[in-house]
CSV table of C-alpha atoms in Angstrom, one decimal:
chain,number,residue,atom,x,y,z
M,1323,MET,CA,-17.2,-4.4,-20.0
M,1324,PHE,CA,-18.7,-3.0,-16.9
M,1325,SER,CA,-16.4,-2.6,-13.6
M,1326,LEU,CA,-17.5,-1.5,-10.4
M,1327,TYR,CA,-14.4,0.2,-9.7
M,1328,SER,CA,-12.5,3.1,-11.7
M,1329,LYS,CA,-9.5,3.2,-9.4
M,1330,ILE,CA,-7.6,0.7,-7.4
M,1331,VAL,CA,-5.3,1.8,-4.7
M,1332,VAL,CA,-3.0,-1.2,-3.6
M,1333,ALA,CA,-1.0,-0.7,-0.1
M,1334,TYR,CA,2.5,-2.5,-1.0
M,1335,ASP,CA,4.9,-2.5,1.8
M,1336,HIS,CA,7.1,-5.2,-0.4
M,1337,SER,CA,6.3,-8.5,1.9
M,1338,GLU,CA,5.2,-11.3,0.6
M,1339,LEU,CA,2.0,-10.3,1.6
M,1340,GLY,CA,2.2,-6.8,0.0
M,1341,LYS,CA,3.3,-8.8,-2.9
M,1342,LYS,CA,0.2,-10.8,-3.0
M,1343,ALA,CA,-1.9,-8.0,-2.9
M,1344,LEU,CA,-0.2,-6.1,-5.7
M,1345,SER,CA,-0.9,-9.3,-7.5
M,1346,THR,CA,-4.4,-9.6,-6.6
M,1347,ALA,CA,-5.1,-6.0,-7.5
M,1348,MET,CA,-3.3,-6.0,-11.1
M,1349,LEU,CA,-5.6,-9.2,-11.9
M,1350,MET,CA,-8.5,-7.2,-10.8
M,1351,ALA,CA,-7.5,-4.1,-12.9
M,1352,SER,CA,-6.6,-6.1,-16.2
M,1353,GLN,CA,-10.2,-7.3,-16.4
M,1354,ASP,CA,-10.8,-3.8,-17.8
M,1355,GLU,CA,-8.2,-1.3,-19.0
M,1356,ARG,CA,-10.5,1.6,-18.0
M,1357,ILE,CA,-9.5,0.8,-14.3
M,1358,ASP,CA,-6.6,3.0,-13.1
M,1359,LEU,CA,-4.3,1.3,-10.7
M,1360,ASP,CA,-1.9,3.3,-7.9
M,1361,VAL,CA,0.6,1.6,-5.8
M,1362,LEU,CA,1.1,3.3,-2.6
M,1363,THR,CA,4.3,2.6,-0.1
M,1364,VAL,CA,4.1,4.4,2.9
M,1365,VAL,CA,7.5,4.7,5.0
M,1366,SER,CA,7.2,5.1,8.6
M,1367,ILE,CA,10.6,5.7,10.7
M,1368,PRO,CA,10.4,3.8,13.3
M,1369,THR,CA,10.0,5.4,16.6
M,1370,SER,CA,12.7,4.0,18.6
M,1371,ALA,CA,14.9,5.9,15.9
M,1372,PHE,CA,14.1,9.0,17.8
M,1373,TYR,CA,14.9,7.7,20.9
M,1374,THR,CA,18.1,6.0,19.9
M,1375,ALA,CA,19.4,8.3,17.3
M,1376,SER,CA,20.7,12.0,18.0
M,1377,ALA,CA,18.5,14.6,15.7
M,1378,TYR,CA,21.0,14.9,13.3
M,1379,SER,CA,20.9,11.1,12.6
M,1380,VAL,CA,17.3,11.2,11.9
M,1381,ASP,CA,17.3,12.4,8.7
M,1382,PRO,CA,20.2,10.1,7.1
M,1383,ILE,CA,17.6,7.1,8.8
M,1384,ARG,CA,15.2,8.5,6.9
M,1385,GLU,CA,16.8,8.6,3.5
M,1386,ALA,CA,17.5,5.2,3.8
M,1387,HIS,CA,14.2,4.1,4.5
M,1388,LEU,CA,12.7,6.3,1.4
M,1389,ALA,CA,15.5,4.9,-0.8
M,1390,VAL,CA,14.6,1.0,0.0
M,1391,ALA,CA,10.6,2.1,-0.4
M,1392,LYS,CA,11.8,3.9,-4.1
M,1393,GLU,CA,14.0,0.7,-5.2
M,1394,ALA,CA,10.9,-1.4,-4.4
M,1395,LEU,CA,8.7,0.4,-6.3
M,1396,GLU,CA,11.2,0.8,-9.4
M,1397,GLU,CA,10.5,-3.3,-9.5
M,1398,VAL,CA,6.8,-2.8,-9.3
M,1399,THR,CA,7.0,-0.5,-11.9
M,1400,GLU,CA,8.6,-2.8,-14.4
M,1401,LYS,CA,5.8,-5.4,-13.0
M,1402,LEU,CA,3.0,-3.0,-13.8
M,1403,LYS,CA,4.1,-2.7,-17.5
M,1404,THR,CA,2.7,-6.2,-18.1
M,1405,ILE,CA,-0.8,-4.8,-17.7
M,1406,PRO,CA,-2.9,-2.5,-20.2
M,1407,ASN,CA,-4.0,0.0,-17.2
M,1408,LYS,CA,-3.0,3.5,-16.5
M,1409,THR,CA,-0.7,2.8,-13.3
M,1410,ARG,CA,1.2,5.1,-11.2
M,1411,THR,CA,3.5,4.6,-7.8
M,1412,PHE,CA,3.6,6.6,-4.9
M,1413,VAL,CA,5.9,7.3,-1.6
M,1414,MET,CA,4.3,8.7,1.1
M,1415,GLU,CA,5.8,9.3,4.5
M,1416,GLY,CA,4.1,8.9,8.2
M,1417,ASN,CA,1.3,6.7,9.5
M,1418,PRO,CA,0.7,3.9,7.2
M,1419,ALA,CA,-3.1,3.4,8.1
M,1420,GLN,CA,-3.7,7.3,7.4
M,1421,ALA,CA,-1.7,7.9,4.5
M,1422,ILE,CA,-3.8,4.9,2.8
M,1423,LEU,CA,-6.5,6.5,3.7
M,1424,ASP,CA,-5.9,10.0,2.8
M,1425,PHE,CA,-4.3,9.2,-0.5
M,1426,SER,CA,-7.3,7.3,-1.3
M,1427,LYS,CA,-9.7,9.8,-0.7
M,1428,GLU,CA,-7.7,12.5,-2.2
M,1429,ASN,CA,-7.4,10.2,-5.4
M,1430,ASN,CA,-10.6,9.2,-5.2
M,1431,ALA,CA,-10.3,5.5,-4.9
M,1432,SER,CA,-13.1,3.0,-5.9
M,1433,LEU,CA,-11.3,0.1,-4.1
M,1434,ILE,CA,-8.4,-0.5,-1.5
M,1435,VAL,CA,-6.4,-3.3,-1.9
M,1436,MET,CA,-3.8,-4.5,1.1
M,1437,GLY,CA,-2.7,-7.6,2.9
M,1438,SER,CA,-3.4,-8.4,6.4
M,1439,ARG,CA,-1.2,-9.3,8.8
M,1440,GLY,CA,0.2,-13.0,8.6
M,1441,LEU,CA,0.0,-14.3,12.2
M,1442,SER,CA,-0.8,-17.9,13.6
M,1443,GLY,CA,-3.0,-19.5,16.0
M,1444,VAL,CA,-5.9,-17.2,17.5
M,1445,LYS,CA,-4.3,-14.0,16.1
M,1446,GLU,CA,-5.6,-15.2,12.8
M,1447,LEU,CA,-9.1,-13.9,14.0
M,1448,PHE,CA,-8.0,-10.3,13.8
M,1449,LEU,CA,-6.4,-8.4,11.5
M,1450,GLY,CA,-3.1,-6.4,11.9
M,1451,SER,CA,-3.4,-2.5,13.1
M,1452,VAL,CA,-3.2,-0.9,9.7
M,1453,SER,CA,-5.5,-3.1,7.7
M,1454,HIS,CA,-7.9,-2.8,10.6
M,1455,TYR,CA,-7.9,0.7,11.0
M,1456,VAL,CA,-8.5,1.1,7.0
M,1457,VAL,CA,-11.4,-1.2,6.9
M,1458,GLN,CA,-12.8,0.7,10.1
M,1459,GLN,CA,-12.6,4.6,8.5
M,1460,SER,CA,-12.7,3.8,4.7
M,1461,THR,CA,-15.3,5.4,2.7
M,1462,CYS,CA,-14.7,2.8,0.0
M,1463,PRO,CA,-14.7,-0.6,-0.2
M,1464,VAL,CA,-11.3,-2.4,1.1
M,1465,TYR,CA,-10.2,-5.9,-0.1
M,1466,ILE,CA,-8.1,-8.0,2.1
M,1467,VAL,CA,-5.4,-10.3,1.1
M,1468,LYS,CA,-4.6,-13.3,3.1
């Protein structure tokens, strides 16, 4: 089977939209077992943590965020076993949009799959800031799941 994509990177944040993006990416990848699927979770410590916490308490906050991300990816790893593709999971720290772009470029992604921000009313016309930035800056196609 011919596929346009050789590597799909899915940005996963364990939200409902993140789960939907993961399912979509898994479905796409499972169409051709030669497609590799990387699942990326980006941990970003809220800026307010730096203002409300002392320098000594930021590290435990960081560790807590990393632990939650790693736990979420353990569930993802089990789900990934249901497809025949080569799969990997990663946790990165930093600005989510930039981390997604950097990871995708460094790992030669041919497609990025991610969720949009679920807002109501007029705001539905606009993507979330992370997905908008990734769409604007990516060198490969980006598939937005709504």
